[in-house]
Amino acid sequence: MTDTLQTAGLTDEALRELAEQAGRELEDASASDILAWAAGTFGKRFCVTSSMEDAVVAHLASRVLPGVDVVFLDTGYHFEETIGTRDAVDAVMDVNLITLTPRQTVAEQDAEYGPKLHDRDPDLCCALRKVKPLEEGLTAYAAWATGLRRDESPTRASTPVVGWDEKRRKVKVSPIARWTQDDVDAYVAEHGVLTNPLLTDGYASVGCAPCTRRVLEGEDARAGRWAGRGKTECGLHG
Ligand code: SF4
């Protein structure tokens, strides 16, 4: 296995090849084995990002890399329940919780761009409050893990378990890409993993409050995100 010392000086091109090879070799591996590969390969240059919808990937990662960095993006628009989940994860799990914030507060953004930018130009709002802060926050890392799953939406159906994030030029690890919602529910039940209370209140996917609604019967999990705005992803993953 390639170790942390061997990957420290790799070029982007070599990292891309490493990621694509790992994606092929680990396609059938368990989530824990995928995370163990990432932790063993990148060490402290590996982090988990979490939207605090649930703490499944953070929990999985903390078992293979105790004290793992868990990065949360506080857009300033989160539900109270999401911030509460973040605080609970920080309090009870063996992780190093890192909260990233945008350069401007919501009030400062309102003053510059006008109120409710999320209603008028959600792409710009996401760029300012999500994409840019994450880009800056990830500079210290060579690889990051996400909780993306193929069954969440058609746009995520081909998510590799390990791939190359061209936008940020980093290895992107999605250890539960092959999991179904039932797999997530079973893991949460078995390990008592923290979840966002909104998931039991009609929300199937939890993002910023102004851009998230409950899902209706038969809708896919992400149908409640930017509903009616022709937008499906915030720019972090697509
Ligand atoms: Fe702004 Fe909505 Fe994007 Fe959050 S999800 S950053 S409120 S547009």
PDB file of N, CA, C and O in Angstrom, residues 55-127:
ATOM      1  N   ALA A  55     -23.973  11.741  11.193  1.00  0.00           N
ATOM      2  CA  ALA A  55     -22.531  11.666  11.469  1.00  0.00           C
ATOM      3  C   ALA A  55     -21.973  10.299  11.080  1.00  0.00           C
ATOM      4  O   ALA A  55     -20.987   9.843  11.652  1.00  0.00           O
ATOM      5  N   VAL A  56     -22.589   9.662  10.081  1.00  0.00           N
ATOM      6  CA  VAL A  56     -22.197   8.302   9.713  1.00  0.00           C
ATOM      7  C   VAL A  56     -20.740   8.243   9.237  1.00  0.00           C
ATOM      8  O   VAL A  56     -19.950   7.441   9.740  1.00  0.00           O
ATOM      9  N   VAL A  57     -20.368   9.071   8.278  1.00  0.00           N
ATOM     10  CA  VAL A  57     -19.004   8.990   7.738  1.00  0.00           C
ATOM     11  C   VAL A  57     -17.997   9.448   8.797  1.00  0.00           C
ATOM     12  O   VAL A  57     -16.916   8.865   8.937  1.00  0.00           O
ATOM     13  N   ALA A  58     -18.358  10.461   9.572  1.00  0.00           N
ATOM     14  CA  ALA A  58     -17.464  10.905  10.656  1.00  0.00           C
ATOM     15  C   ALA A  58     -17.253   9.768  11.652  1.00  0.00           C
ATOM     16  O   ALA A  58     -16.146   9.537  12.141  1.00  0.00           O
ATOM     17  N   HIS A  59     -18.319   9.047  11.947  1.00  0.00           N
ATOM     18  CA  HIS A  59     -18.226   7.922  12.884  1.00  0.00           C
ATOM     19  C   HIS A  59     -17.347   6.818  12.321  1.00  0.00           C
ATOM     20  O   HIS A  59     -16.451   6.293  13.001  1.00  0.00           O
ATOM     21  N   LEU A  60     -17.598   6.463  11.066  1.00  0.00           N
ATOM     22  CA  LEU A  60     -16.778   5.435  10.410  1.00  0.00           C
ATOM     23  C   LEU A  60     -15.303   5.847  10.416  1.00  0.00           C
ATOM     24  O   LEU A  60     -14.412   5.043  10.720  1.00  0.00           O
ATOM     25  N   ALA A  61     -15.048   7.112  10.065  1.00  0.00           N
ATOM     26  CA  ALA A  61     -13.662   7.587   9.967  1.00  0.00           C
ATOM     27  C   ALA A  61     -12.993   7.640  11.337  1.00  0.00           C
ATOM     28  O   ALA A  61     -11.802   7.318  11.465  1.00  0.00           O
ATOM     29  N   SER A  62     -13.738   8.014  12.361  1.00  0.00           N
ATOM     30  CA  SER A  62     -13.135   8.133  13.702  1.00  0.00           C
ATOM     31  C   SER A  62     -12.701   6.769  14.232  1.00  0.00           C
ATOM     32  O   SER A  62     -11.833   6.682  15.091  1.00  0.00           O
ATOM     33  N   ARG A  63     -13.288   5.718  13.699  1.00  0.00           N
ATOM     34  CA  ARG A  63     -12.908   4.377  14.156  1.00  0.00           C
ATOM     35  C   ARG A  63     -11.603   3.907  13.497  1.00  0.00           C
ATOM     36  O   ARG A  63     -10.876   3.114  14.066  1.00  0.00           O
ATOM     37  N   VAL A  64     -11.338   4.399  12.292  1.00  0.00           N
ATOM     38  CA  VAL A  64     -10.081   4.001  11.646  1.00  0.00           C
ATOM     39  C   VAL A  64      -8.977   5.045  11.860  1.00  0.00           C
ATOM     40  O   VAL A  64      -7.797   4.729  11.766  1.00  0.00           O
ATOM     41  N   LEU A  65      -9.363   6.279  12.140  1.00  0.00           N
ATOM     42  CA  LEU A  65      -8.393   7.344  12.379  1.00  0.00           C
ATOM     43  C   LEU A  65      -8.911   8.223  13.521  1.00  0.00           C
ATOM     44  O   LEU A  65      -9.490   9.290  13.288  1.00  0.00           O
ATOM     45  N   PRO A  66      -8.733   7.759  14.777  1.00  0.00           N
ATOM     46  CA  PRO A  66      -9.228   8.545  15.916  1.00  0.00           C
ATOM     47  C   PRO A  66      -8.697   9.980  15.864  1.00  0.00           C
ATOM     48  O   PRO A  66      -7.532  10.202  15.527  1.00  0.00           O
ATOM     49  N   GLY A  67      -9.580  10.939  16.168  1.00  0.00           N
ATOM     50  CA  GLY A  67      -9.177  12.339  16.132  1.00  0.00           C
ATOM     51  C   GLY A  67      -9.168  12.931  14.737  1.00  0.00           C
ATOM     52  O   GLY A  67      -8.667  14.047  14.533  1.00  0.00           O
ATOM     53  N   VAL A  68      -9.733  12.209  13.782  1.00  0.00           N
ATOM     54  CA  VAL A  68      -9.750  12.679  12.393  1.00  0.00           C
ATOM     55  C   VAL A  68     -10.394  14.077  12.295  1.00  0.00           C
ATOM     56  O   VAL A  68     -11.337  14.397  13.023  1.00  0.00           O
ATOM     57  N   ASP A  69      -9.862  14.901  11.402  1.00  0.00           N
ATOM     58  CA  ASP A  69     -10.452  16.222  11.185  1.00  0.00           C
ATOM     59  C   ASP A  69     -11.810  16.067  10.498  1.00  0.00           C
ATOM     60  O   ASP A  69     -11.909  15.419   9.445  1.00  0.00           O
ATOM     61  N   VAL A  70     -12.837  16.655  11.101  1.00  0.00           N
ATOM     62  CA  VAL A  70     -14.172  16.674  10.493  1.00  0.00           C
ATOM     63  C   VAL A  70     -14.514  18.137  10.215  1.00  0.00           C
ATOM     64  O   VAL A  70     -14.597  18.945  11.138  1.00  0.00           O
ATOM     65  N   VAL A  71     -14.672  18.446   8.945  1.00  0.00           N
ATOM     66  CA  VAL A  71     -14.855  19.831   8.516  1.00  0.00           C
ATOM     67  C   VAL A  71     -16.341  20.107   8.259  1.00  0.00           C
ATOM     68  O   VAL A  71     -16.995  19.386   7.506  1.00  0.00           O
ATOM     69  N   PHE A  72     -16.839  21.131   8.913  1.00  0.00           N
ATOM     70  CA  PHE A  72     -18.246  21.537   8.750  1.00  0.00           C
ATOM     71  C   PHE A  72     -18.277  22.972   8.223  1.00  0.00           C
ATOM     72  O   PHE A  72     -17.572  23.848   8.720  1.00  0.00           O
ATOM     73  N   LEU A  73     -19.088  23.172   7.230  1.00  0.00           N
ATOM     74  CA  LEU A  73     -19.205  24.475   6.595  1.00  0.00           C
ATOM     75  C   LEU A  73     -20.407  25.208   7.182  1.00  0.00           C
ATOM     76  O   LEU A  73     -21.560  24.818   6.933  1.00  0.00           O
ATOM     77  N   ASP A  74     -20.155  26.244   7.981  1.00  0.00           N
ATOM     78  CA  ASP A  74     -21.272  26.985   8.587  1.00  0.00           C
ATOM     79  C   ASP A  74     -21.603  28.178   7.701  1.00  0.00           C
ATOM     80  O   ASP A  74     -20.980  29.236   7.783  1.00  0.00           O
ATOM     81  N   THR A  75     -22.612  28.010   6.880  1.00  0.00           N
ATOM     82  CA  THR A  75     -22.973  29.042   5.904  1.00  0.00           C
ATOM     83  C   THR A  75     -23.645  30.255   6.542  1.00  0.00           C
ATOM     84  O   THR A  75     -23.821  31.273   5.887  1.00  0.00           O
ATOM     85  N   GLY A  76     -24.059  30.119   7.792  1.00  0.00           N
ATOM     86  CA  GLY A  76     -24.822  31.199   8.426  1.00  0.00           C
ATOM     87  C   GLY A  76     -26.312  31.062   8.171  1.00  0.00           C
ATOM     88  O   GLY A  76     -27.112  31.849   8.685  1.00  0.00           O
ATOM     89  N   TYR A  77     -26.682  30.073   7.397  1.00  0.00           N
ATOM     90  CA  TYR A  77     -28.090  29.859   7.055  1.00  0.00           C
ATOM     91  C   TYR A  77     -28.600  28.496   7.524  1.00  0.00           C
ATOM     92  O   TYR A  77     -29.637  28.035   7.060  1.00  0.00           O
ATOM     93  N   HIS A  78     -27.858  27.847   8.414  1.00  0.00           N
ATOM     94  CA  HIS A  78     -28.275  26.497   8.808  1.00  0.00           C
ATOM     95  C   HIS A  78     -29.459  26.519   9.773  1.00  0.00           C
ATOM     96  O   HIS A  78     -29.669  27.479  10.505  1.00  0.00           O
ATOM     97  N   PHE A  79     -30.201  25.416   9.783  1.00  0.00           N
ATOM     98  CA  PHE A  79     -31.225  25.194  10.799  1.00  0.00           C
ATOM     99  C   PHE A  79     -30.531  25.060  12.164  1.00  0.00           C
ATOM    100  O   PHE A  79     -29.390  24.577  12.240  1.00  0.00           O
ATOM    101  N   GLU A  80     -31.250  25.440  13.212  1.00  0.00           N
ATOM    102  CA  GLU A  80     -30.707  25.271  14.578  1.00  0.00           C
ATOM    103  C   GLU A  80     -30.357  23.810  14.833  1.00  0.00           C
ATOM    104  O   GLU A  80     -29.376  23.483  15.505  1.00  0.00           O
ATOM    105  N   GLU A  81     -31.174  22.915  14.278  1.00  0.00           N
ATOM    106  CA  GLU A  81     -30.951  21.475  14.486  1.00  0.00           C
ATOM    107  C   GLU A  81     -29.603  21.027  13.906  1.00  0.00           C
ATOM    108  O   GLU A  81     -28.962  20.105  14.413  1.00  0.00           O
ATOM    109  N   THR A  82     -29.205  21.659  12.829  1.00  0.00           N
ATOM    110  CA  THR A  82     -27.925  21.293  12.196  1.00  0.00           C
ATOM    111  C   THR A  82     -26.755  21.742  13.062  1.00  0.00           C
ATOM    112  O   THR A  82     -25.794  20.997  13.266  1.00  0.00           O
ATOM    113  N   ILE A  83     -26.848  22.961  13.580  1.00  0.00           N
ATOM    114  CA  ILE A  83     -25.791  23.463  14.469  1.00  0.00           C
ATOM    115  C   ILE A  83     -25.745  22.609  15.743  1.00  0.00           C
ATOM    116  O   ILE A  83     -24.670  22.278  16.257  1.00  0.00           O
ATOM    117  N   GLY A  84     -26.924  22.219  16.226  1.00  0.00           N
ATOM    118  CA  GLY A  84     -26.981  21.362  17.416  1.00  0.00           C
ATOM    119  C   GLY A  84     -26.334  20.010  17.155  1.00  0.00           C
ATOM    120  O   GLY A  84     -25.635  19.461  18.022  1.00  0.00           O
ATOM    121  N   THR A  85     -26.556  19.463  15.954  1.00  0.00           N
ATOM    122  CA  THR A  85     -25.932  18.181  15.607  1.00  0.00           C
ATOM    123  C   THR A  85     -24.422  18.341  15.563  1.00  0.00           C
ATOM    124  O   THR A  85     -23.664  17.496  16.063  1.00  0.00           O
ATOM    125  N   ARG A  86     -23.966  19.446  14.964  1.00  0.00           N
ATOM    126  CA  ARG A  86     -22.520  19.718  14.917  1.00  0.00           C
ATOM    127  C   ARG A  86     -21.933  19.751  16.339  1.00  0.00           C
ATOM    128  O   ARG A  86     -20.899  19.141  16.625  1.00  0.00           O
ATOM    129  N   ASP A  87     -22.611  20.465  17.231  1.00  0.00           N
ATOM    130  CA  ASP A  87     -22.107  20.602  18.603  1.00  0.00           C
ATOM    131  C   ASP A  87     -22.090  19.248  19.326  1.00  0.00           C
ATOM    132  O   ASP A  87     -21.167  18.957  20.104  1.00  0.00           O
ATOM    133  N   ALA A  88     -23.102  18.441  19.055  1.00  0.00           N
ATOM    134  CA  ALA A  88     -23.171  17.119  19.700  1.00  0.00           C
ATOM    135  C   ALA A  88     -22.057  16.215  19.179  1.00  0.00           C
ATOM    136  O   ALA A  88     -21.415  15.488  19.947  1.00  0.00           O
ATOM    137  N   VAL A  89     -21.804  16.265  17.886  1.00  0.00           N
ATOM    138  CA  VAL A  89     -20.705  15.480  17.298  1.00  0.00           C
ATOM    139  C   VAL A  89     -19.390  15.890  17.947  1.00  0.00           C
ATOM    140  O   VAL A  89     -18.572  15.048  18.348  1.00  0.00           O
ATOM    141  N   ASP A  90     -19.187  17.179  18.079  1.00  0.00           N
ATOM    142  CA  ASP A  90     -17.954  17.709  18.675  1.00  0.00           C
ATOM    143  C   ASP A  90     -17.803  17.220  20.116  1.00  0.00           C
ATOM    144  O   ASP A  90     -16.702  16.895  20.569  1.00  0.00           O
ATOM    145  N   ALA A  91     -18.940  17.141  20.818  1.00  0.00           N
ATOM    146  CA  ALA A  91     -18.888  16.791  22.243  1.00  0.00           C
ATOM    147  C   ALA A  91     -18.663  15.303  22.481  1.00  0.00           C
ATOM    148  O   ALA A  91     -17.973  14.930  23.429  1.00  0.00           O
ATOM    149  N   VAL A  92     -19.230  14.462  21.637  1.00  0.00           N
ATOM    150  CA  VAL A  92     -19.214  13.036  21.992  1.00  0.00           C
ATOM    151  C   VAL A  92     -18.337  12.154  21.105  1.00  0.00           C
ATOM    152  O   VAL A  92     -18.053  11.017  21.470  1.00  0.00           O
ATOM    153  N   MET A  93     -17.902  12.637  19.962  1.00  0.00           N
ATOM    154  CA  MET A  93     -17.143  11.766  19.066  1.00  0.00           C
ATOM    155  C   MET A  93     -15.651  12.075  19.101  1.00  0.00           C
ATOM    156  O   MET A  93     -15.246  13.206  19.362  1.00  0.00           O
ATOM    157  N   ASP A  94     -14.859  11.055  18.788  1.00  0.00           N
ATOM    158  CA  ASP A  94     -13.396  11.214  18.795  1.00  0.00           C
ATOM    159  C   ASP A  94     -12.956  11.811  17.457  1.00  0.00           C
ATOM    160  O   ASP A  94     -12.367  11.132  16.619  1.00  0.00           O
ATOM    161  N   VAL A  95     -13.306  13.081  17.267  1.00  0.00           N
ATOM    162  CA  VAL A  95     -12.958  13.789  16.035  1.00  0.00           C
ATOM    163  C   VAL A  95     -12.452  15.185  16.389  1.00  0.00           C
ATOM    164  O   VAL A  95     -12.710  15.692  17.480  1.00  0.00           O
ATOM    165  N   ASN A  96     -11.739  15.784  15.464  1.00  0.00           N
ATOM    166  CA  ASN A  96     -11.320  17.174  15.612  1.00  0.00           C
ATOM    167  C   ASN A  96     -12.227  18.014  14.714  1.00  0.00           C
ATOM    168  O   ASN A  96     -12.057  18.045  13.509  1.00  0.00           O
ATOM    169  N   LEU A  97     -13.233  18.634  15.336  1.00  0.00           N
ATOM    170  CA  LEU A  97     -14.242  19.364  14.572  1.00  0.00           C
ATOM    171  C   LEU A  97     -13.715  20.731  14.140  1.00  0.00           C
ATOM    172  O   LEU A  97     -13.249  21.516  14.965  1.00  0.00           O
ATOM    173  N   ILE A  98     -13.792  21.001  12.865  1.00  0.00           N
ATOM    174  CA  ILE A  98     -13.328  22.283  12.330  1.00  0.00           C
ATOM    175  C   ILE A  98     -14.510  22.951  11.632  1.00  0.00           C
ATOM    176  O   ILE A  98     -15.116  22.357  10.736  1.00  0.00           O
ATOM    177  N   THR A  99     -14.849  24.158  12.030  1.00  0.00           N
ATOM    178  CA  THR A  99     -15.956  24.874  11.402  1.00  0.00           C
ATOM    179  C   THR A  99     -15.397  25.948  10.473  1.00  0.00           C
ATOM    180  O   THR A  99     -14.631  26.819  10.911  1.00  0.00           O
ATOM    181  N   LEU A 100     -15.774  25.868   9.209  1.00  0.00           N
ATOM    182  CA  LEU A 100     -15.374  26.891   8.237  1.00  0.00           C
ATOM    183  C   LEU A 100     -16.504  27.898   8.096  1.00  0.00           C
ATOM    184  O   LEU A 100     -17.676  27.529   8.131  1.00  0.00           O
ATOM    185  N   THR A 101     -16.146  29.163   7.917  1.00  0.00           N
ATOM    186  CA  THR A 101     -17.180  30.183   7.708  1.00  0.00           C
ATOM    187  C   THR A 101     -16.843  31.011   6.467  1.00  0.00           C
ATOM    188  O   THR A 101     -15.666  31.160   6.117  1.00  0.00           O
ATOM    189  N   PRO A 102     -17.869  31.561   5.830  1.00  0.00           N
ATOM    190  CA  PRO A 102     -17.609  32.425   4.674  1.00  0.00           C
ATOM    191  C   PRO A 102     -16.897  33.701   5.109  1.00  0.00           C
ATOM    192  O   PRO A 102     -16.877  34.054   6.293  1.00  0.00           O
ATOM    193  N   ARG A 103     -16.331  34.398   4.146  1.00  0.00           N
ATOM    194  CA  ARG A 103     -15.628  35.650   4.483  1.00  0.00           C
ATOM    195  C   ARG A 103     -16.584  36.694   5.030  1.00  0.00           C
ATOM    196  O   ARG A 103     -16.214  37.508   5.853  1.00  0.00           O
ATOM    197  N   GLN A 104     -17.822  36.708   4.502  1.00  0.00           N
ATOM    198  CA  GLN A 104     -18.807  37.688   4.966  1.00  0.00           C
ATOM    199  C   GLN A 104     -19.867  37.010   5.827  1.00  0.00           C
ATOM    200  O   GLN A 104     -20.290  35.883   5.536  1.00  0.00           O
ATOM    201  N   THR A 105     -20.323  37.736   6.856  1.00  0.00           N
ATOM    202  CA  THR A 105     -21.508  37.281   7.574  1.00  0.00           C
ATOM    203  C   THR A 105     -22.711  37.457   6.642  1.00  0.00           C
ATOM    204  O   THR A 105     -22.606  38.130   5.592  1.00  0.00           O
ATOM    205  N   VAL A 106     -23.852  36.908   7.040  1.00  0.00           N
ATOM    206  CA  VAL A 106     -25.070  37.100   6.229  1.00  0.00           C
ATOM    207  C   VAL A 106     -25.389  38.595   6.128  1.00  0.00           C
ATOM    208  O   VAL A 106     -25.739  39.107   5.054  1.00  0.00           O
ATOM    209  N   ALA A 107     -25.232  39.312   7.233  1.00  0.00           N
ATOM    210  CA  ALA A 107     -25.530  40.755   7.227  1.00  0.00           C
ATOM    211  C   ALA A 107     -24.605  41.501   6.265  1.00  0.00           C
ATOM    212  O   ALA A 107     -25.045  42.393   5.523  1.00  0.00           O
ATOM    213  N   GLU A 108     -23.341  41.139   6.265  1.00  0.00           N
ATOM    214  CA  GLU A 108     -22.390  41.797   5.342  1.00  0.00           C
ATOM    215  C   GLU A 108     -22.716  41.459   3.889  1.00  0.00           C
ATOM    216  O   GLU A 108     -22.635  42.313   3.002  1.00  0.00           O
ATOM    217  N   GLN A 109     -23.100  40.222   3.660  1.00  0.00           N
ATOM    218  CA  GLN A 109     -23.478  39.838   2.290  1.00  0.00           C
ATOM    219  C   GLN A 109     -24.742  40.593   1.855  1.00  0.00           C
ATOM    220  O   GLN A 109     -24.832  41.076   0.726  1.00  0.00           O
ATOM    221  N   ASP A 110     -25.713  40.693   2.763  1.00  0.00           N
ATOM    222  CA  ASP A 110     -26.944  41.431   2.453  1.00  0.00           C
ATOM    223  C   ASP A 110     -26.629  42.880   2.096  1.00  0.00           C
ATOM    224  O   ASP A 110     -27.221  43.455   1.179  1.00  0.00           O
ATOM    225  N   ALA A 111     -25.681  43.466   2.846  1.00  0.00           N
ATOM    226  CA  ALA A 111     -25.333  44.868   2.611  1.00  0.00           C
ATOM    227  C   ALA A 111     -24.690  45.039   1.234  1.00  0.00           C
ATOM    228  O   ALA A 111     -24.930  46.048   0.548  1.00  0.00           O
ATOM    229  N   GLU A 112     -23.906  44.059   0.804  1.00  0.00           N
ATOM    230  CA  GLU A 112     -23.221  44.194  -0.486  1.00  0.00           C
ATOM    231  C   GLU A 112     -24.088  43.759  -1.670  1.00  0.00           C
ATOM    232  O   GLU A 112     -24.086  44.401  -2.725  1.00  0.00           O
ATOM    233  N   TYR A 113     -24.818  42.673  -1.481  1.00  0.00           N
ATOM    234  CA  TYR A 113     -25.553  42.103  -2.626  1.00  0.00           C
ATOM    235  C   TYR A 113     -27.070  42.280  -2.527  1.00  0.00           C
ATOM    236  O   TYR A 113     -27.792  41.921  -3.451  1.00  0.00           O
ATOM    237  N   GLY A 114     -27.551  42.788  -1.388  1.00  0.00           N
ATOM    238  CA  GLY A 114     -28.996  42.872  -1.160  1.00  0.00           C
ATOM    239  C   GLY A 114     -29.466  41.619  -0.439  1.00  0.00           C
ATOM    240  O   GLY A 114     -28.813  40.579  -0.500  1.00  0.00           O
ATOM    241  N   PRO A 115     -30.629  41.739   0.246  1.00  0.00           N
ATOM    242  CA  PRO A 115     -31.113  40.602   1.036  1.00  0.00           C
ATOM    243  C   PRO A 115     -31.565  39.431   0.172  1.00  0.00           C
ATOM    244  O   PRO A 115     -31.915  39.599  -0.991  1.00  0.00           O
ATOM    245  N   LYS A 116     -31.556  38.290   0.781  1.00  0.00           N
ATOM    246  CA  LYS A 116     -32.050  37.049   0.161  1.00  0.00           C
ATOM    247  C   LYS A 116     -31.406  36.756  -1.188  1.00  0.00           C
ATOM    248  O   LYS A 116     -32.096  36.455  -2.163  1.00  0.00           O
ATOM    249  N   LEU A 117     -30.100  36.837  -1.225  1.00  0.00           N
ATOM    250  CA  LEU A 117     -29.390  36.484  -2.449  1.00  0.00           C
ATOM    251  C   LEU A 117     -29.721  35.051  -2.863  1.00  0.00           C
ATOM    252  O   LEU A 117     -29.756  34.726  -4.050  1.00  0.00           O
ATOM    253  N   HIS A 118     -30.007  34.206  -1.859  1.00  0.00           N
ATOM    254  CA  HIS A 118     -30.336  32.801  -2.155  1.00  0.00           C
ATOM    255  C   HIS A 118     -31.569  32.668  -3.031  1.00  0.00           C
ATOM    256  O   HIS A 118     -31.716  31.699  -3.775  1.00  0.00           O
ATOM    257  N   ASP A 119     -32.486  33.636  -2.954  1.00  0.00           N
ATOM    258  CA  ASP A 119     -33.693  33.571  -3.796  1.00  0.00           C
ATOM    259  C   ASP A 119     -33.426  34.122  -5.193  1.00  0.00           C
ATOM    260  O   ASP A 119     -34.039  33.697  -6.161  1.00  0.00           O
ATOM    261  N   ARG A 120     -32.517  35.079  -5.289  1.00  0.00           N
ATOM    262  CA  ARG A 120     -32.289  35.760  -6.567  1.00  0.00           C
ATOM    263  C   ARG A 120     -31.161  35.136  -7.371  1.00  0.00           C
ATOM    264  O   ARG A 120     -31.230  35.082  -8.597  1.00  0.00           O
ATOM    265  N   ASP A 121     -30.126  34.701  -6.706  1.00  0.00           N
ATOM    266  CA  ASP A 121     -28.980  34.120  -7.402  1.00  0.00           C
ATOM    267  C   ASP A 121     -28.342  33.056  -6.504  1.00  0.00           C
ATOM    268  O   ASP A 121     -27.275  33.282  -5.917  1.00  0.00           O
ATOM    269  N   PRO A 122     -29.015  31.891  -6.386  1.00  0.00           N
ATOM    270  CA  PRO A 122     -28.493  30.866  -5.476  1.00  0.00           C
ATOM    271  C   PRO A 122     -27.104  30.378  -5.864  1.00  0.00           C
ATOM    272  O   PRO A 122     -26.319  29.992  -4.989  1.00  0.00           O
ATOM    273  N   ASP A 123     -26.771  30.401  -7.156  1.00  0.00           N
ATOM    274  CA  ASP A 123     -25.423  29.952  -7.547  1.00  0.00           C
ATOM    275  C   ASP A 123     -24.366  30.866  -6.942  1.00  0.00           C
ATOM    276  O   ASP A 123     -23.331  30.415  -6.450  1.00  0.00           O
ATOM    277  N   LEU A 124     -24.621  32.176  -6.978  1.00  0.00           N
ATOM    278  CA  LEU A 124     -23.666  33.118  -6.397  1.00  0.00           C
ATOM    279  C   LEU A 124     -23.622  32.962  -4.881  1.00  0.00           C
ATOM    280  O   LEU A 124     -22.536  32.955  -4.272  1.00  0.00           O
ATOM    281  N   CYS A 125     -24.794  32.800  -4.274  1.00  0.00           N
ATOM    282  CA  CYS A 125     -24.842  32.633  -2.816  1.00  0.00           C
ATOM    283  C   CYS A 125     -24.055  31.396  -2.406  1.00  0.00           C
ATOM    284  O   CYS A 125     -23.239  31.431  -1.482  1.00  0.00           O
ATOM    285  N   CYS A 126     -24.261  30.277  -3.118  1.00  0.00           N
ATOM    286  CA  CYS A 126     -23.511  29.046  -2.804  1.00  0.00           C
ATOM    287  C   CYS A 126     -22.017  29.239  -3.064  1.00  0.00           C
ATOM    288  O   CYS A 126     -21.184  28.716  -2.313  1.00  0.00           O
ATOM    289  N   ALA A 127     -21.682  29.973  -4.112  1.00  0.00           N
ATOM    290  CA  ALA A 127     -20.259  30.194  -4.403  1.00  0.00           C
ATOM    291  C   ALA A 127     -19.603  30.959  -3.258  1.00  0.00           C
ATOM    292  O   ALA A 127     -18.491  30.631  -2.825  1.00  0.00           O
TER     293      ALA A 127
END
